[in-house]
Coordinates of C-alpha atoms in Angstrom, one line a residue:
M29 CA 16.7 29.2 10.9
S30 CA 19.3 32.1 11.0
N31 CA 20.0 34.5 8.2
T32 CA 23.3 32.8 7.6
A33 CA 21.7 29.3 7.4
E34 CA 19.1 30.7 5.1
Q35 CA 21.7 32.2 2.8
R36 CA 23.6 28.9 2.7
L37 CA 20.6 26.9 1.8
Y38 CA 19.7 29.4 -0.9
S39 CA 23.2 29.1 -2.3
V40 CA 23.1 25.3 -2.3
L41 CA 19.7 25.1 -3.9
S42 CA 20.4 27.7 -6.5
F43 CA 23.1 25.5 -8.0
C44 CA 20.7 22.5 -8.4
M45 CA 19.6 21.4 -11.8
N46 CA 16.0 20.9 -12.8
H47 CA 13.9 18.1 -11.2
F48 CA 15.9 17.3 -8.2
R49 CA 15.0 15.6 -4.9
L50 CA 15.0 17.7 -1.7
S51 CA 15.1 15.6 1.5
L52 CA 14.9 17.3 4.9
M53 CA 13.9 14.4 7.1
S54 CA 14.6 14.3 10.8
G55 CA 15.6 17.9 10.6
K56 CA 13.5 19.2 13.5
L57 CA 12.0 21.9 11.3
T58 CA 9.5 24.1 13.1
D59 CA 6.6 26.0 11.7
K60 CA 8.6 29.2 11.2
Q61 CA 11.5 27.4 9.6
L62 CA 9.1 25.6 7.2
I63 CA 7.8 29.0 6.1
V64 CA 11.4 30.2 5.4
L65 CA 12.3 27.0 3.6
C66 CA 9.3 27.3 1.3
R67 CA 10.0 30.9 0.6
I68 CA 13.5 30.0 -0.4
I69 CA 12.3 27.2 -2.6
G70 CA 9.7 29.4 -4.3
S71 CA 12.3 32.1 -5.0
L72 CA 14.5 29.8 -7.0
K73 CA 14.2 30.5 -10.7
Y74 CA 16.2 27.9 -12.4
C75 CA 15.6 24.7 -10.5
C76 CA 12.5 22.6 -10.2
I77 CA 11.9 20.2 -7.2
A78 CA 10.4 16.9 -8.3
E79 CA 10.4 15.2 -4.9
L80 CA 10.0 16.9 -1.5
Y81 CA 10.5 14.9 1.6
L82 CA 9.8 16.6 5.0
D83 CA 9.3 13.5 7.2
S84 CA 10.1 13.4 10.9
N85 CA 10.2 17.1 11.7
Q86 CA 8.4 19.2 14.3
F87 CA 6.0 21.4 12.3
T88 CA 2.4 21.2 13.3
S89 CA 0.9 23.1 10.4
F90 CA 1.5 23.9 6.8
P91 CA 0.8 27.7 6.5
S92 CA -1.0 29.0 3.4
C93 CA 2.0 31.3 2.6
A94 CA 4.3 28.2 2.6
L95 CA 1.9 26.3 0.4
K96 CA 1.6 29.3 -2.0
N97 CA 5.3 29.4 -2.5
I98 CA 5.7 25.7 -3.6
S99 CA 2.4 24.9 -5.2
P100 CA 3.4 26.3 -8.6
L101 CA 6.4 24.0 -8.7
S102 CA 6.3 20.7 -10.6
I103 CA 6.4 18.5 -7.4
E104 CA 5.7 14.9 -8.2
V105 CA 6.3 13.4 -4.7
F106 CA 5.3 15.0 -1.5
S107 CA 6.0 13.3 1.8
A108 CA 5.3 14.7 5.3
S109 CA 5.1 11.6 7.4
R110 CA 5.7 11.4 11.1
N111 CA 4.9 15.1 11.8
P112 CA 2.6 16.2 14.7
L113 CA 0.2 17.9 12.3
L114 CA -2.9 19.4 13.8
L115 CA -6.2 18.4 12.3
E116 CA -7.3 21.8 10.8
P117 CA -3.9 22.5 9.1
V118 CA -3.6 19.0 7.7
C119 CA -7.1 19.3 6.2
F120 CA -6.1 22.6 4.6
L121 CA -3.0 21.0 3.2
I122 CA -4.8 18.0 1.7
K123 CA -7.6 20.2 0.2
N124 CA -5.0 22.4 -1.5
M125 CA -2.9 19.6 -2.8
S126 CA -5.1 19.8 -6.0
S127 CA -3.1 22.9 -6.9
F128 CA 0.0 20.6 -7.3
K129 CA -0.7 19.8 -11.0
S130 CA 2.1 17.3 -11.3
L131 CA 1.7 15.5 -7.9
K132 CA 1.9 11.7 -8.4
R133 CA 2.6 10.4 -4.9
L134 CA 1.4 11.7 -1.5
N135 CA 2.7 10.2 1.7
L136 CA 1.0 11.1 5.0
R137 CA 2.0 8.1 7.1
M138 CA 1.9 8.4 10.9
C139 CA 0.5 11.9 11.1
K140 CA -2.3 11.1 13.6
L141 CA -5.0 11.6 10.9
A142 CA -8.5 10.9 12.2
G143 CA -12.1 12.1 12.0
S144 CA -14.6 12.9 9.2
E145 CA -12.7 16.1 8.3
I146 CA -9.9 14.0 6.8
G147 CA -12.4 12.2 4.5
S148 CA -14.0 15.5 3.4
A149 CA -10.5 17.0 2.7
L150 CA -9.4 14.0 0.6
S151 CA -12.4 13.9 -1.7
P152 CA -11.7 17.2 -3.5
L153 CA -8.1 16.0 -4.2
L154 CA -9.2 12.6 -5.5
N155 CA -12.1 14.2 -7.5
S156 CA -10.0 16.8 -9.2
S157 CA -6.4 15.5 -9.4
Q158 CA -5.4 14.4 -12.9
S159 CA -2.0 13.1 -11.8
L160 CA -2.1 11.6 -8.3
E161 CA -1.2 7.9 -8.6
Q162 CA -0.2 6.8 -5.1
L163 CA -1.8 7.7 -1.7
D164 CA -0.3 6.4 1.6
L165 CA -2.4 7.0 4.7
S166 CA -0.9 4.2 6.8
L167 CA -0.2 4.2 10.5
N168 CA -2.9 6.8 11.4
F169 CA -6.2 6.6 13.3
L170 CA -8.6 6.5 10.4
S171 CA -11.9 4.8 11.2
G172 CA -15.6 4.9 10.4
P173 CA -16.2 8.7 10.3
A174 CA -13.3 9.3 7.9
I175 CA -14.3 6.4 5.6
Q176 CA -17.9 7.4 5.7
S177 CA -17.3 11.1 4.7
L178 CA -14.9 10.0 1.9
A179 CA -17.3 7.5 0.5
K180 CA -20.2 10.0 0.6
S181 CA -18.3 12.9 -1.1
L182 CA -16.2 11.0 -3.6
Q183 CA -17.7 11.2 -7.1
P184 CA -18.7 7.9 -8.6
H185 CA -16.7 6.6 -11.5
N186 CA -14.4 9.6 -11.3
N187 CA -11.4 9.9 -13.6
S188 CA -8.8 9.8 -10.8
P189 CA -5.6 8.1 -12.0
L190 CA -5.0 6.8 -8.5
H191 CA -3.7 3.2 -8.8
T192 CA -2.3 2.6 -5.2
L193 CA -4.1 3.2 -1.9
K194 CA -2.5 2.2 1.4
L195 CA -4.6 2.2 4.6
D196 CA -2.4 -0.1 6.7
N197 CA -2.3 0.1 10.5
N198 CA -5.5 2.1 11.0
L199 CA -8.6 1.5 13.0
L200 CA -10.9 0.2 10.3
S201 CA -13.3 -2.6 11.3
N202 CA -16.0 -4.8 9.8
K203 CA -18.6 -2.1 9.9
D204 CA -16.3 0.1 7.7
A205 CA -15.8 -2.6 5.1
E206 CA -18.9 -1.8 3.0
L207 CA -17.9 1.9 2.8
L208 CA -14.4 0.9 1.9
I209 CA -15.7 -1.2 -1.0
V210 CA -17.8 1.8 -2.2
I211 CA -14.6 3.9 -2.2
V212 CA -12.6 1.3 -4.2
Q213 CA -15.5 0.9 -6.7
K214 CA -15.5 4.7 -7.2
L215 CA -11.8 4.7 -7.8
N216 CA -12.1 2.8 -11.0
S217 CA -8.4 3.0 -11.9
L218 CA -7.2 1.4 -8.6
K219 CA -4.8 -1.4 -9.1
A220 CA -3.4 -2.0 -5.6
L221 CA -5.2 -1.9 -2.3
S222 CA -3.4 -2.5 1.1
I223 CA -5.5 -2.7 4.3
Q224 CA -3.2 -4.9 6.4
C225 CA -3.1 -4.6 10.2
N226 CA -6.6 -3.3 10.8
K227 CA -9.6 -4.8 12.6
F228 CA -11.4 -6.5 9.7
G229 CA -13.1 -9.9 10.3
P230 CA -14.8 -12.6 8.2
H231 CA -17.5 -10.2 6.9
A232 CA -14.8 -8.0 5.4
G233 CA -13.3 -11.0 3.7
K234 CA -16.6 -11.9 2.1
L235 CA -17.1 -8.3 0.9
L236 CA -13.6 -8.3 -0.6
G237 CA -14.5 -11.5 -2.5
Q238 CA -17.6 -9.8 -3.9
L239 CA -15.4 -6.8 -5.0
L240 CA -12.9 -9.2 -6.7
Q241 CA -15.8 -10.8 -8.7
T242 CA -16.6 -7.6 -10.4
S243 CA -13.3 -5.6 -10.4
S244 CA -11.6 -5.2 -13.7
S245 CA -8.7 -3.1 -12.4
L246 CA -7.5 -4.5 -9.0
Q247 CA -4.3 -6.4 -9.5
S248 CA -3.0 -6.6 -5.9
I249 CA -4.8 -6.8 -2.6
N250 CA -3.1 -7.1 0.8
A251 CA -5.5 -8.0 3.6
S252 CA -2.8 -9.6 5.9
H253 CA -2.9 -9.5 9.7
N254 CA -6.6 -9.1 10.0
R255 CA -8.9 -11.7 11.7
I256 CA -10.5 -12.7 8.4
A257 CA -10.3 -16.4 9.4
D258 CA -11.6 -19.4 7.4
E259 CA -14.9 -18.0 6.5
G260 CA -13.4 -14.7 5.2
L261 CA -10.7 -16.4 3.2
R262 CA -13.3 -18.7 1.5
G263 CA -15.3 -15.6 0.6
M264 CA -12.1 -14.0 -0.9
V265 CA -11.4 -17.1 -2.9
D266 CA -15.0 -17.0 -4.3
G267 CA -14.0 -13.7 -5.9
V268 CA -10.5 -14.8 -7.0
E269 CA -12.1 -17.7 -9.0
F270 CA -14.0 -15.2 -11.2
N271 CA -11.4 -12.4 -11.3
K272 CA -9.4 -12.0 -14.5
V273 CA -6.7 -9.5 -13.5
L274 CA -5.6 -10.2 -9.9
T275 CA -1.9 -11.1 -9.8
R276 CA -0.9 -10.7 -6.1
L277 CA -2.8 -11.9 -3.1
Y278 CA -1.5 -11.2 0.4
V279 CA -3.4 -13.0 3.3
A280 CA -0.6 -13.5 5.8
G281 CA -1.5 -14.0 9.5
I282 CA -5.3 -14.1 9.0
H283 CA -5.9 -16.9 11.5
I284 CA -6.9 -19.7 9.2
T285 CA -6.8 -23.5 9.7
Q286 CA -4.8 -26.1 7.8
K287 CA -8.0 -27.5 6.4
C288 CA -9.2 -24.1 5.1
A289 CA -5.8 -23.3 3.5
T290 CA -5.7 -26.7 1.7
Q291 CA -9.3 -26.3 0.5
C292 CA -8.7 -22.8 -0.8
L293 CA -5.5 -23.7 -2.6
E294 CA -7.3 -26.6 -4.2
R295 CA -10.0 -24.3 -5.4
L296 CA -7.4 -22.1 -7.1
L297 CA -6.6 -25.1 -9.4
Y298 CA -9.9 -24.3 -11.2
A299 CA -9.8 -20.5 -11.0
T300 CA -8.7 -18.1 -13.7
H301 CA -4.9 -18.4 -13.8
T302 CA -3.6 -14.8 -13.5
L303 CA -2.1 -15.1 -10.0
E304 CA 1.7 -14.7 -9.8
F305 CA 2.2 -14.4 -6.0
I306 CA 0.3 -15.7 -3.0
S307 CA 1.3 -15.0 0.6
L308 CA 0.0 -17.3 3.3
D309 CA 2.7 -16.5 5.8
L310 CA 2.2 -16.8 9.6
N311 CA -0.9 -19.0 9.4
K312 CA 0.7 -22.1 11.1
I313 CA 0.3 -24.2 7.9
A314 CA 2.2 -27.5 8.2
I315 CA 4.0 -28.6 5.1
T316 CA 2.6 -32.1 4.8
P317 CA 3.1 -34.6 1.9
E318 CA -0.5 -34.0 0.8
L319 CA 0.0 -30.2 0.7
V320 CA 3.2 -30.6 -1.3
K321 CA 1.4 -32.7 -3.9
L322 CA -1.3 -30.0 -4.1
L323 CA 1.2 -27.2 -4.5
K324 CA 2.9 -29.2 -7.3
R325 CA -0.4 -29.5 -9.1
L326 CA -1.0 -25.8 -8.6
F327 CA 2.2 -24.8 -10.1
N328 CA 1.7 -27.1 -13.1
T329 CA -1.8 -25.9 -13.6
C330 CA -1.1 -22.2 -13.2
P331 CA 1.7 -21.3 -15.6
R332 CA 1.9 -17.6 -14.4
L333 CA 2.3 -18.5 -10.7
Q334 CA 5.8 -17.7 -9.5
T335 CA 5.7 -17.8 -5.7
I336 CA 3.7 -19.2 -2.9
S337 CA 5.0 -17.9 0.4
L338 CA 4.4 -20.1 3.4
L339 CA 6.9 -18.6 5.9
D340 CA 6.1 -19.7 9.4
G341 CA 9.4 -20.1 11.2
N342 CA 9.5 -23.9 10.6
R343 CA 11.1 -26.0 7.9
P344 CA 9.2 -29.0 6.3
N345 CA 10.0 -32.3 8.1
I346 CA 9.5 -34.4 5.0
E347 CA 11.8 -35.9 2.4
L348 CA 11.6 -34.4 -1.1
D349 CA 12.6 -36.3 -4.2
K350 CA 14.8 -34.5 -6.7
E351 CA 12.0 -34.1 -9.3
L352 CA 9.6 -32.5 -6.8
Y353 CA 12.4 -30.4 -5.4
S354 CA 13.3 -29.0 -8.8
K355 CA 9.7 -28.1 -9.6
L356 CA 8.7 -26.6 -6.2
R357 CA 12.0 -25.0 -5.2
L358 CA 11.4 -25.4 -1.5
N359 CA 14.8 -24.1 -0.5
C360 CA 14.1 -20.4 0.3
H361 CA 17.9 -19.6 0.3
H362 CA 18.2 -20.0 -3.4
A363 CA 17.5 -16.4 -4.6
E364 CA 18.0 -17.4 -8.2
C365 CA 14.9 -19.6 -8.2
T366 CA 12.1 -18.1 -10.2
R367 CA 9.4 -20.5 -9.2
R368 CA 9.6 -21.3 -5.5
I369 CA 7.7 -22.0 -2.3
H370 CA 9.1 -20.1 0.7
C371 CA 8.8 -22.2 3.9
G372 CA 12.1 -21.4 5.7
V373 CA 13.1 -18.9 8.2
L374 CA 10.6 -16.1 8.9
G375 CA 11.1 -13.2 6.5
F376 CA 9.5 -10.8 4.2
W377 CA 10.4 -12.1 0.7
G378 CA 8.1 -10.7 -1.9
L379 CA 6.2 -8.3 0.5

């Protein structure tokens, strides 16, 4: 960054009002330019950055001098996704995020995070932060060592305000499921957990069901695109039956059979009726007359249920009378429908 560019950036930022959003994504920032940027930000007296987005750049570390310049600021959102961060610098960054007293959302997607060091770095932040609400670590290489170190060092029943944890597209497997449950139980304010596109199997589904039986905070769980299969889904439904707060359940593409899907939906007729959204997309579930009758009963029995998503690329090959059509709203193209079943063209409605 040349002196002229530095002066221009300072001039632009100096005119900004309080609590603005600074986005420098895909800017090809290097380590040296990052230091200069943070020095400029720290020197501004009359503006306060609320959201800082540094995604898709080229810096490999976050030097202490750069962190020192911006840590006193009231940053609520910090995003450094898709940067080739080295392990030691990123651990340093995470550990020192506790100095961001107003930080509410931390996004470190696709940063090649891996190893036990990441878990050890996260625990001080989660143990001490009084503001962090959302943590996104998706699209990394997190596996057993990271989960084990975090579960070990995380304080039980801590007062962390974290309510959303995303661990999508990592390398978590069945053997990591028990430790993941320990982490969720320690984060007693957690409301949304997303672990889609990992390597979990039926055992993980059973453990999630046990978690749901006792959880009084978890309102949304996304276990889609794992090989949970019939046995795992039945275990999850065991937990849903006793849960009193869960509103959204995502189990798309988990390799279940038609018989299992029907049985589980039937069991939900007698469960606690807090669910508002269920996703069973991409499970090759045929829309048969028997299933339609069951879904009708489910909507009538569960007054809070708004949507059951059954997107699978195929439309139902059955005739629907007007009364049933009006209650089930099978046409996914009617966006104004408030209570509907999606079974049309493949899409991501509600996800």
